[in-house]
Coordinates of C-alpha atoms in Angstrom, one line a residue:
Chain O
M1 CA 100.9 181.3 68.1
T2 CA 102.5 183.3 70.9
T3 CA 103.2 187.0 70.6
R4 CA 106.4 188.5 71.9
P5 CA 105.8 191.4 74.2
D6 CA 106.7 194.9 73.2
R7 CA 110.4 195.6 73.4
D8 CA 110.0 199.0 75.1
L9 CA 107.8 197.6 77.8
R10 CA 110.4 194.9 78.5
D11 CA 113.0 197.6 78.8
A12 CA 110.8 199.5 81.2
F13 CA 110.4 196.4 83.4
H14 CA 114.1 195.9 83.4
R15 CA 114.7 199.5 84.3
V16 CA 112.3 199.2 87.3
A17 CA 113.9 195.9 88.3
D18 CA 117.4 197.2 88.0
S19 CA 116.7 200.1 90.3
T20 CA 115.9 197.7 93.1
S21 CA 118.6 197.0 95.7
P22 CA 119.3 193.4 96.5
L23 CA 117.0 192.3 99.3
P24 CA 118.6 191.2 102.6
I25 CA 118.6 187.5 103.2
D26 CA 118.5 186.3 106.8
D27 CA 121.7 184.6 108.0
D28 CA 119.7 181.9 109.8
L29 CA 117.6 181.0 106.7
W30 CA 119.3 177.7 106.2
Q31 CA 118.8 176.7 109.9
R32 CA 115.2 177.8 109.8
G33 CA 114.6 175.9 106.6
H34 CA 116.2 172.9 108.1
T35 CA 114.0 173.1 111.2
A36 CA 110.9 173.5 109.1
R37 CA 111.9 170.4 107.1
R38 CA 112.2 168.4 110.3
R39 CA 108.8 169.8 111.4
G40 CA 107.3 168.8 108.1
Q41 CA 108.7 165.3 108.6
A42 CA 107.2 165.2 112.1
F43 CA 103.9 166.2 110.6
A44 CA 104.1 163.5 108.0
V45 CA 104.8 160.9 110.7
A46 CA 101.9 162.3 112.8
A47 CA 99.7 162.1 109.8
V48 CA 100.6 158.4 109.2
L49 CA 100.0 157.7 112.9
A50 CA 96.7 159.5 112.9
L51 CA 95.7 157.4 109.9
V52 CA 96.8 154.2 111.5
V53 CA 95.0 155.1 114.8
S54 CA 91.9 156.0 112.9
V55 CA 91.8 152.8 110.9
G56 CA 92.9 150.8 113.9
G57 CA 90.1 152.3 116.0
V58 CA 87.6 151.5 113.3
A59 CA 89.0 148.0 113.1
T60 CA 88.7 147.6 116.9
L61 CA 85.1 148.8 116.9
V62 CA 84.3 146.4 114.1
T63 CA 86.2 143.3 115.3
G64 CA 86.8 144.0 119.0
T65 CA 85.5 141.9 121.8
D66 CA 83.3 144.6 123.2
R67 CA 79.9 143.1 123.6
E68 CA 78.2 146.0 122.1
A69 CA 80.3 145.7 119.0
R70 CA 80.2 142.0 118.5
T71 CA 77.6 140.7 116.2
A72 CA 75.2 137.9 116.9
S73 CA 75.9 136.3 113.6
T74 CA 79.4 135.3 114.8
E75 CA 77.8 133.2 117.6
V76 CA 76.5 129.7 117.1
V77 CA 75.3 127.6 120.0
E78 CA 75.2 123.9 119.5
G79 CA 71.6 122.7 120.0
G80 CA 70.3 126.2 120.4
A81 CA 69.5 128.4 123.4
V82 CA 67.1 131.0 124.6
P83 CA 68.7 134.5 124.4
S84 CA 69.4 136.2 127.7
S85 CA 68.2 139.4 126.3
I86 CA 65.1 139.5 124.1
V87 CA 64.6 142.8 122.5
D88 CA 62.4 144.4 119.8
I89 CA 63.7 144.4 116.2
P90 CA 65.2 147.4 114.5
D91 CA 62.8 149.1 112.1
D92 CA 65.1 148.4 109.2
L93 CA 65.4 144.7 109.7
A94 CA 64.7 143.0 106.4
V95 CA 61.7 140.8 105.9
T96 CA 62.4 137.1 105.7
T97 CA 60.3 135.4 103.0
D98 CA 61.9 132.0 103.4
L99 CA 60.1 130.7 106.4
A100 CA 62.5 127.8 106.9
V101 CA 64.7 129.8 109.3
G102 CA 65.3 126.9 111.6
Q103 CA 64.4 126.1 115.1
G104 CA 63.3 129.1 117.0
S105 CA 64.0 130.1 120.6
A106 CA 61.5 132.9 121.0
A107 CA 58.7 134.4 119.0
F108 CA 56.9 137.7 119.5
I109 CA 55.0 140.4 117.7
S110 CA 57.2 143.5 117.3
S111 CA 56.1 147.0 118.2
S112 CA 55.7 147.5 114.4
G113 CA 53.1 144.6 114.4
D114 CA 55.3 142.1 112.6
P115 CA 55.8 138.4 113.6
V116 CA 59.4 137.8 114.7
V117 CA 61.2 134.5 115.4
I118 CA 64.6 134.4 117.0
T119 CA 66.5 131.4 115.7
A120 CA 67.9 129.1 118.4
T121 CA 71.5 128.5 117.3
D122 CA 72.5 132.1 116.4
G123 CA 70.1 134.3 118.3
L124 CA 69.3 136.3 115.2
P125 CA 65.8 137.8 114.8
H126 CA 63.8 137.2 111.7
R127 CA 60.9 139.4 110.6
L128 CA 58.7 136.7 109.0
D129 CA 56.6 137.3 105.9
L130 CA 53.8 135.0 107.1
P131 CA 51.0 134.5 104.6
G132 CA 47.9 136.2 105.7
W133 CA 49.5 138.0 108.6
D134 CA 47.5 141.0 109.6
Q135 CA 49.3 144.0 111.1
A136 CA 46.6 144.3 113.7
P137 CA 47.6 142.6 116.9
I138 CA 46.7 138.9 116.4
A139 CA 47.8 135.7 117.9
L140 CA 51.3 134.2 117.5
A141 CA 52.7 131.3 119.5
L142 CA 55.9 129.2 119.4
S143 CA 55.8 125.6 120.4
S144 CA 57.9 124.5 123.4
D145 CA 60.4 122.7 121.2
G146 CA 60.8 125.8 119.0
R147 CA 60.1 124.0 115.8
T148 CA 56.6 125.3 115.0
I149 CA 54.7 128.6 115.2
A150 CA 51.0 129.1 115.0
Y151 CA 49.2 132.2 114.1
Q152 CA 45.9 133.6 113.0
D153 CA 45.8 133.8 109.3
A154 CA 43.7 136.7 108.1
S155 CA 44.3 136.3 104.3
A156 CA 40.5 135.9 103.7
E157 CA 38.3 138.9 104.2
S158 CA 36.0 136.9 106.5
G159 CA 36.3 133.6 108.4
T160 CA 38.7 132.4 111.0
Y161 CA 41.8 130.5 110.1
L162 CA 44.7 129.2 112.1
T163 CA 47.9 128.2 110.4
T164 CA 51.1 126.5 111.7
V165 CA 54.5 126.8 110.1
D166 CA 57.3 124.3 110.4
L167 CA 60.3 126.5 110.9
E168 CA 62.7 123.9 109.7
T169 CA 61.0 123.1 106.4
G170 CA 59.0 126.3 106.0
R171 CA 55.9 124.2 105.3
S172 CA 52.6 125.8 106.5
V173 CA 49.4 123.9 107.4
R174 CA 46.0 125.4 108.0
V175 CA 44.9 123.6 111.1
F176 CA 41.6 125.4 111.7
S177 CA 39.1 127.0 109.3
D178 CA 35.7 128.6 110.1
D179 CA 34.4 130.3 107.0
S180 CA 31.3 131.5 108.7
Q181 CA 32.6 134.2 110.9
R182 CA 35.7 136.2 111.8
L183 CA 36.5 135.5 115.4
L184 CA 38.9 137.5 117.6
V185 CA 41.5 135.0 118.8
N186 CA 42.5 136.2 122.2
E187 CA 45.3 133.6 122.7
L188 CA 46.9 130.7 121.1
S189 CA 48.6 128.1 123.3
W190 CA 50.7 124.9 122.7
S191 CA 50.7 121.8 124.8
P192 CA 54.1 121.0 126.3
D193 CA 54.7 118.3 123.7
G194 CA 53.6 120.5 120.8
R195 CA 50.9 118.2 119.8
W196 CA 47.9 120.2 120.8
L197 CA 47.1 123.7 119.9
A198 CA 44.4 125.5 121.8
W199 CA 42.8 129.0 121.5
V200 CA 40.1 131.1 123.1
A201 CA 38.2 133.4 120.8
T202 CA 35.2 135.7 120.9
T203 CA 32.8 136.8 118.3
Q204 CA 33.0 140.3 116.9
D205 CA 30.1 141.4 119.2
G206 CA 31.8 139.9 122.2
L207 CA 28.7 138.0 123.2
L208 CA 30.1 134.6 122.6
A209 CA 33.4 133.0 123.6
L210 CA 34.8 129.8 122.3
L211 CA 37.5 127.3 123.3
G212 CA 39.1 125.6 120.3
R213 CA 41.5 122.7 120.3
V214 CA 43.2 120.7 117.6
D215 CA 45.5 117.8 117.6
T216 CA 47.9 119.0 115.0
S217 CA 49.1 115.5 114.3
E218 CA 45.6 114.3 113.4
G219 CA 43.6 117.4 112.6
R220 CA 39.9 117.4 113.5
P221 CA 39.7 120.7 115.4
R222 CA 36.7 121.3 117.5
Q223 CA 35.3 124.3 119.4
V224 CA 33.1 124.5 122.5
R225 CA 31.2 127.4 123.9
L226 CA 32.4 129.2 126.9
P227 CA 31.0 131.9 129.1
S228 CA 31.8 135.3 127.8
G229 CA 34.9 136.8 129.1
A230 CA 37.3 133.9 128.4
V231 CA 40.7 135.5 127.8
D232 CA 43.5 132.9 128.2
V233 CA 44.0 129.2 127.8
A234 CA 46.5 126.5 128.6
V235 CA 46.4 123.0 127.1
A236 CA 47.9 119.7 128.3
D237 CA 49.5 116.9 126.4
D238 CA 46.2 115.0 126.6
G239 CA 44.2 117.9 125.2
S240 CA 42.7 119.0 128.5
A241 CA 42.4 122.8 128.7
L242 CA 42.3 125.3 131.4
V243 CA 40.6 128.6 130.6
G244 CA 40.9 131.8 132.5
L245 CA 38.1 134.3 132.7
G246 CA 38.7 138.0 132.6
G247 CA 36.3 138.6 135.5
G248 CA 38.0 135.9 137.6
G249 CA 37.8 132.1 137.7
L250 CA 39.2 129.1 136.0
L251 CA 37.4 126.6 133.8
M252 CA 38.6 123.1 133.1
A253 CA 37.6 121.4 129.8
D254 CA 38.5 117.7 129.1
P255 CA 39.2 116.9 125.5
D256 CA 35.7 115.8 124.7
R257 CA 33.6 117.7 127.1
G258 CA 32.5 121.2 127.8
A259 CA 34.2 123.5 130.4
V260 CA 33.4 123.3 134.0
S261 CA 34.4 125.9 136.7
V262 CA 37.1 124.7 139.0
F263 CA 38.0 127.9 140.7
S264 CA 36.3 131.1 141.4
G265 CA 38.2 134.1 142.5
P266 CA 39.9 137.1 141.0
G267 CA 43.6 137.6 140.2
V268 CA 44.6 134.5 138.3
G269 CA 44.3 133.2 134.8
A270 CA 45.4 130.2 132.7
G271 CA 49.1 130.0 131.9
A272 CA 50.9 126.8 131.0
F273 CA 50.5 123.1 131.7
S274 CA 53.3 121.1 133.2
P275 CA 54.5 118.2 131.0
D276 CA 52.9 115.6 133.3
G277 CA 49.6 117.5 133.2
R278 CA 49.3 117.8 136.9
H279 CA 50.0 121.5 137.3
V280 CA 49.1 124.6 135.5
A281 CA 51.2 127.7 136.1
L282 CA 48.9 130.7 136.4
R283 CA 48.9 134.3 135.4
S284 CA 48.6 136.9 138.1
S285 CA 48.6 140.6 138.4
A286 CA 50.3 143.0 140.8
T287 CA 51.4 140.3 143.0
Q288 CA 54.4 139.1 145.0
T289 CA 53.5 135.5 144.7
S290 CA 53.4 133.0 141.8
Y291 CA 50.3 130.7 141.6
T292 CA 49.9 127.2 140.3
W293 CA 46.7 125.2 139.8
D294 CA 47.0 121.6 141.0
T295 CA 44.6 119.6 138.7
D296 CA 44.7 116.5 140.8
A297 CA 43.8 118.2 144.1
D298 CA 41.8 121.1 142.6
E299 CA 43.9 123.3 144.7
L300 CA 45.6 126.7 144.2
L301 CA 49.3 126.5 145.2
E302 CA 51.3 129.6 146.1
H303 CA 55.0 130.4 146.0
P304 CA 55.7 133.8 147.6
F305 CA 58.7 135.6 146.1
P306 CA 61.6 135.8 148.5
E307 CA 61.8 139.0 150.4
D308 CA 63.3 142.1 148.8
T309 CA 63.1 140.6 145.3
L310 CA 60.1 141.2 143.1
A311 CA 57.3 143.4 144.2
A312 CA 54.0 144.1 142.5
V313 CA 54.7 142.3 139.3
D314 CA 52.5 140.9 136.6
V315 CA 53.2 137.2 136.0
R316 CA 52.7 135.3 132.7
P317 CA 53.9 131.7 132.6
L318 CA 55.9 130.8 129.5
G319 CA 56.2 127.0 130.1
W320 CA 57.9 124.4 132.2
M321 CA 61.4 123.2 132.2
D322 CA 60.3 120.0 133.8
D323 CA 57.4 118.8 135.9
Q324 CA 58.4 120.9 138.8
R325 CA 60.0 124.1 137.5
Q326 CA 58.0 126.7 135.6
V327 CA 59.3 129.6 133.7
L328 CA 57.6 132.9 134.3
L329 CA 57.8 136.3 132.7
A330 CA 57.6 138.9 135.5
Q331 CA 56.9 142.5 134.5
D332 CA 57.7 145.0 137.2
L333 CA 54.9 147.6 137.4
R334 CA 57.3 150.1 138.9
G335 CA 60.0 149.4 136.3
G336 CA 58.0 150.5 133.3
Y337 CA 56.9 146.9 132.6
S338 CA 60.3 145.7 131.5
G339 CA 60.3 142.0 131.9
E340 CA 62.6 139.4 133.4
L341 CA 62.4 135.6 133.2
V342 CA 62.0 133.8 136.5
V343 CA 62.3 130.1 137.2
T344 CA 60.3 128.8 140.2
T345 CA 58.4 125.9 141.6
P346 CA 54.7 125.6 142.5
T347 CA 55.4 125.7 146.2
V348 CA 58.1 126.5 148.7
D349 CA 59.7 123.4 150.2
D350 CA 63.1 121.8 150.7
T351 CA 63.5 121.2 146.9
S352 CA 61.9 124.3 145.6
T353 CA 63.6 126.7 143.2
W354 CA 63.4 130.4 142.8
R355 CA 65.8 132.1 140.4
R356 CA 65.3 135.6 139.0
S357 CA 67.0 137.5 136.1
V358 CA 67.3 134.4 134.0
G359 CA 66.7 136.6 131.0
R360 CA 65.6 140.2 130.2
V361 CA 62.7 141.0 127.9
D362 CA 61.9 144.3 126.2
R363 CA 58.7 145.7 127.5
D364 CA 57.3 146.4 124.1
I365 CA 57.3 142.8 123.1
A366 CA 56.7 141.1 126.5
D367 CA 52.9 140.7 126.1
S368 CA 53.2 138.6 123.0
L369 CA 56.4 136.6 123.8
T370 CA 56.5 132.9 123.7
I371 CA 59.7 130.9 124.2
A372 CA 61.0 127.4 123.4
V373 CA 61.3 126.3 127.0
D374 CA 62.7 122.9 125.9
L375 CA 65.9 124.8 125.1
L376 CA 66.5 125.7 128.7
P377 CA 69.1 123.3 130.2
D378 CA 68.4 121.0 133.1
L379 CA 69.4 122.5 136.4
D380 CA 72.7 121.4 137.7
G381 CA 72.0 122.6 141.3
T382 CA 74.4 125.5 141.2
S383 CA 73.3 129.1 141.4
S384 CA 75.8 130.2 138.8
Q385 CA 74.4 128.1 136.0
Q386 CA 73.5 130.1 133.0
L387 CA 70.1 129.1 131.7
T388 CA 70.0 131.5 128.8
Y389 CA 72.7 132.5 126.4
D390 CA 74.2 136.0 125.7
F391 CA 74.0 136.3 121.9
D392 CA 74.8 140.0 122.3
G393 CA 71.7 141.2 120.7
P394 CA 70.8 141.7 117.1
E395 CA 73.4 142.5 114.5
R396 CA 74.6 146.0 114.7
D397 CA 74.8 148.3 111.8
I398 CA 78.5 149.3 111.7
S399 CA 78.6 151.1 108.4
W400 CA 78.2 154.5 110.1
I401 CA 81.2 153.7 112.3
I402 CA 83.3 152.9 109.4
G403 CA 82.2 156.1 107.6
L404 CA 82.9 158.1 110.7
G405 CA 86.3 156.6 111.1
V406 CA 87.2 157.4 107.5
A407 CA 85.8 160.9 107.8
A408 CA 87.9 161.4 110.9
A409 CA 91.0 160.2 109.2
I410 CA 90.4 162.5 106.3
A411 CA 89.7 165.5 108.6
V412 CA 93.0 164.8 110.5
L413 CA 95.0 164.6 107.3
M414 CA 93.4 167.7 105.9
G415 CA 94.1 169.5 109.2
L416 CA 97.7 168.4 109.2
R417 CA 98.1 169.4 105.6
W418 CA 96.8 172.9 106.4
L419 CA 99.2 173.2 109.3
W420 CA 102.0 172.0 107.1
R421 CA 101.2 174.6 104.4
R422 CA 100.6 177.3 107.0
F423 CA 103.7 176.8 109.2
G424 CA 105.8 174.4 107.3
Chain V
M1 CA 121.8 167.7 105.5
T2 CA 125.6 168.1 105.3
T3 CA 127.9 171.1 105.4
A4 CA 128.4 170.8 101.7
D5 CA 124.7 171.3 101.2
R6 CA 124.8 174.4 103.2
D7 CA 127.8 175.7 101.4
G8 CA 126.1 175.1 98.1
F9 CA 123.0 176.9 99.2
D10 CA 125.1 179.9 100.5
E11 CA 126.9 180.1 97.2
F12 CA 123.7 180.0 95.3
V13 CA 122.2 182.8 97.4
A14 CA 125.3 184.9 97.1
A15 CA 125.3 184.5 93.3
R16 CA 121.6 184.9 92.5
S17 CA 120.0 186.8 95.3
A18 CA 120.3 190.1 93.5
A19 CA 118.5 188.8 90.4
L20 CA 115.9 187.0 92.5
S21 CA 115.4 190.3 94.5
R22 CA 114.5 192.1 91.3
T23 CA 111.9 189.5 90.3
A24 CA 110.5 189.5 93.8
Y25 CA 110.1 193.2 93.8
L26 CA 108.4 193.2 90.4
L27 CA 106.0 190.5 91.6
T28 CA 105.0 192.4 94.7
G29 CA 105.8 196.0 94.1
D30 CA 106.8 196.4 97.7
H31 CA 110.2 195.9 99.3
H32 CA 108.9 194.3 102.5
L33 CA 106.6 191.9 100.6
A34 CA 109.4 191.2 98.2
Q35 CA 111.8 190.3 101.0
D36 CA 109.1 188.0 102.6
L37 CA 108.5 186.4 99.2
L38 CA 112.1 185.7 98.5
Q39 CA 112.8 184.4 102.0
A40 CA 109.7 182.1 101.7
A41 CA 110.9 180.8 98.4
L42 CA 114.4 180.2 99.6
M43 CA 113.0 178.4 102.7
Q44 CA 111.2 176.1 100.3
A45 CA 114.5 175.5 98.5
V46 CA 116.3 174.7 101.7
K47 CA 113.7 172.1 102.7
H48 CA 114.0 170.4 99.3
W49 CA 117.6 171.2 98.6
R50 CA 118.7 167.7 98.2
R51 CA 116.0 166.9 95.8
I52 CA 116.6 169.9 93.5
H53 CA 118.7 168.2 90.9
T54 CA 118.3 170.8 88.1
S55 CA 118.4 174.6 88.5
P56 CA 117.9 175.9 92.0
E57 CA 117.2 179.3 90.5
A58 CA 114.4 178.0 88.4
Y59 CA 113.0 176.3 91.5
V60 CA 113.1 179.4 93.6
R61 CA 111.6 181.5 90.8
R62 CA 108.8 179.1 90.4
A63 CA 108.3 179.0 94.2
M64 CA 108.0 182.8 94.2
Y65 CA 105.4 182.8 91.4
H66 CA 103.2 180.3 93.2
Q67 CA 103.8 181.9 96.6
N68 CA 102.8 185.3 95.3
I69 CA 99.6 184.1 93.8
S70 CA 98.9 182.0 96.9
W71 CA 99.3 185.0 99.1
W72 CA 97.0 187.0 96.8
R73 CA 94.3 184.3 97.0
R74 CA 94.4 184.5 100.8
R75 CA 94.2 188.3 100.8
R76 CA 91.8 188.8 97.9
I77 CA 88.7 188.4 100.0
T78 CA 89.6 191.6 101.8
E79 CA 90.8 193.5 98.8
T80 CA 88.9 196.5 97.6
S81 CA 87.1 196.3 94.3
L82 CA 89.3 197.3 91.5
L83 CA 86.5 199.3 89.8
S84 CA 87.0 202.2 92.2
Y85 CA 90.6 202.5 91.1
D86 CA 90.1 202.4 87.4
G87 CA 90.6 206.1 87.0
A88 CA 94.0 207.4 85.7
V89 CA 96.7 207.8 88.3
P90 CA 96.5 211.5 89.3
A91 CA 99.4 213.9 89.0
P92 CA 101.3 211.7 86.6
D93 CA 104.9 211.4 87.4
T94 CA 107.2 212.1 84.5
D95 CA 109.6 209.5 85.8
L96 CA 108.8 206.4 83.8
R97 CA 109.9 204.0 86.6
L98 CA 107.6 205.6 89.1
T99 CA 104.7 205.6 86.7
L100 CA 105.1 202.0 85.8
D101 CA 105.6 201.1 89.4
Q102 CA 102.4 202.9 90.5
A103 CA 100.4 201.4 87.6
L104 CA 101.6 197.8 88.4
A105 CA 100.6 198.4 92.0
R106 CA 97.0 198.7 90.8
L107 CA 97.0 195.3 89.1
T108 CA 96.0 192.2 90.9
P109 CA 98.9 189.9 91.8
K110 CA 97.8 187.5 89.2
Q111 CA 97.8 190.1 86.4
R112 CA 101.1 191.5 87.7
T113 CA 102.7 188.1 87.9
V114 CA 101.6 187.2 84.3
L115 CA 103.1 190.5 83.1
V116 CA 106.4 190.0 85.0
L117 CA 106.8 186.5 83.5
R118 CA 105.9 187.7 80.0
F119 CA 107.7 191.0 79.9
Y120 CA 110.5 190.6 82.4
E121 CA 111.3 186.9 82.6
D122 CA 110.7 186.8 78.9
L123 CA 108.7 183.6 79.0
T124 CA 106.4 182.6 76.2
E125 CA 102.7 182.2 76.9
V126 CA 103.0 178.5 77.0
E127 CA 105.9 178.7 79.5
T128 CA 104.1 181.2 81.6
A129 CA 101.0 179.0 81.6
R130 CA 103.1 176.1 82.7
A131 CA 104.9 178.0 85.4
L132 CA 101.7 179.3 86.9
G133 CA 99.6 176.3 86.4
L134 CA 97.2 178.1 84.2
S135 CA 95.9 177.4 80.7
T136 CA 97.5 179.2 77.8
S137 CA 94.2 180.9 77.0
T138 CA 94.0 182.3 80.6
V139 CA 97.5 183.7 80.2
K140 CA 96.5 185.3 76.9
S141 CA 93.4 186.8 78.3
T142 CA 95.1 187.9 81.5
T143 CA 97.9 189.6 79.6
R144 CA 95.4 191.4 77.4
Q145 CA 93.4 192.6 80.3
S146 CA 96.5 193.6 82.3
L147 CA 97.9 195.7 79.5
A148 CA 94.5 197.4 78.9
R149 CA 94.4 198.3 82.6
L150 CA 97.9 199.6 82.4
R151 CA 96.9 201.9 79.5
T152 CA 93.9 203.1 81.5
L153 CA 95.9 203.6 84.7
A154 CA 98.9 205.2 83.0
P155 CA 98.1 206.7 79.6
E156 CA 101.7 208.0 79.2
L157 CA 102.7 204.3 79.0
A158 CA 100.6 203.7 76.0
E159 CA 103.5 204.1 73.7
L160 CA 105.4 201.5 75.6
I161 CA 102.6 199.1 75.7
G162 CA 101.5 199.4 72.1
A163 CA 98.0 199.5 70.8
D164 CA 97.9 195.8 70.0
A165 CA 99.2 194.5 73.2

């Protein structure tokens, strides 16, 4: 219930009010009010425009054609391709538990120690939840056709196990088991046709080295002893293997025989067999030349890099496009070990090839990278041919851009509202 | 806006500016502030003249109430604490107008506005609450506190205010 104020107080208020003279009103009040109204309308229009620009800007960032803003998920390449830029995964990339991700174009061990496969048709990276994967740096290799990966399975506390995973079905197969000891697998390597898997391993004490091979279509793996210091291996379609020794030298091992020395000398190691089995692209360090082992002639072939191109690079062969053209990963010692893909031939002649910057590789993943060389197209003879595909990198997290755009729009509107109230 | 609009506004100002001036003065207690307050409220009315379909005077008064409190909110951060002014006004003026005027000057704009609406504009507590955008209980408590302060500041007004107010 409301209470009426005291009558005397009301009279007192009226007496005070009545003693007040009428206040002067500016003659131009109407005009000023009219101008203020127009200014207010202008502010309203500006506010709408600011909102439109903000939203439009966000939309442009989200859907624009800028290569940084595009997402790889929008790109699909028929038949698949090797990405022109292979980079480490972001820390927040989700783990993929379904291993049937599809044909891969590249595989590597991320800087966080996770196995990663980039799928061939969309260029997307997948952090795989491989059974028995150990975070310690262990071996991972993608076959030349991109359909199978092999890795060292450390699910048991002891023993040595190698497993392959069919990336199209997700089916995994343990292709090698040695329950007696835990070997350190230095390298896994596929034959060009993806039939043979080879590895070099050493015992925990480092005193014994082993060369292992398995025909994955038939099973029956076998290992042979090697001199200590075996660090890398290449395997041919017929099961022959070339082993590189850390101290220098190459060993050749036929499928059913032990290894014999074929080359003595520092600076080269085993890389990748050509499909016809005649040549083996070799590793080399701090060099301006690529080296190839000719198995028929037992001869070391050289292909010096063209002048003013690469200098003092580490070379690791990734495979062969055909019987003549090998794909190398060259890491520039002066450039902080960032890598680039190079296509070249064993020697320099009238039909030789040398192309650099075929692709770029993040230095953090270069040492473990394997690619599906079968996805590289046949050369058409032109220097402008793109051998890799620009998928524009991994999908970009744009939620922060949207949030920033909305926040900017709100800030602009709040600012205009304040100005309107202050001066309107 | 048309000439008719302007003529209508001029007629309204000519007819009601005196009454509006009184309210503006009571709300502010200062001629200059009152003039600013009235002009600001009339400016608001000009900007929305075509949309004022009911009483322009009610619109202008409401604009003054809100503008006065709005100005107070902007100024209050620099205002001196009221506690230091809670002593009685020295040398009481026998003129009632001056005494009430001086006492009102010691109230906050919110307290002053509530009293003007209740005792001068003769609005009920509900109407006052609606006009100022406050709750009825806030209007009640503000009225009670304001009158108590008036009694403290100007004891000679106690008879006018009444013990129950």
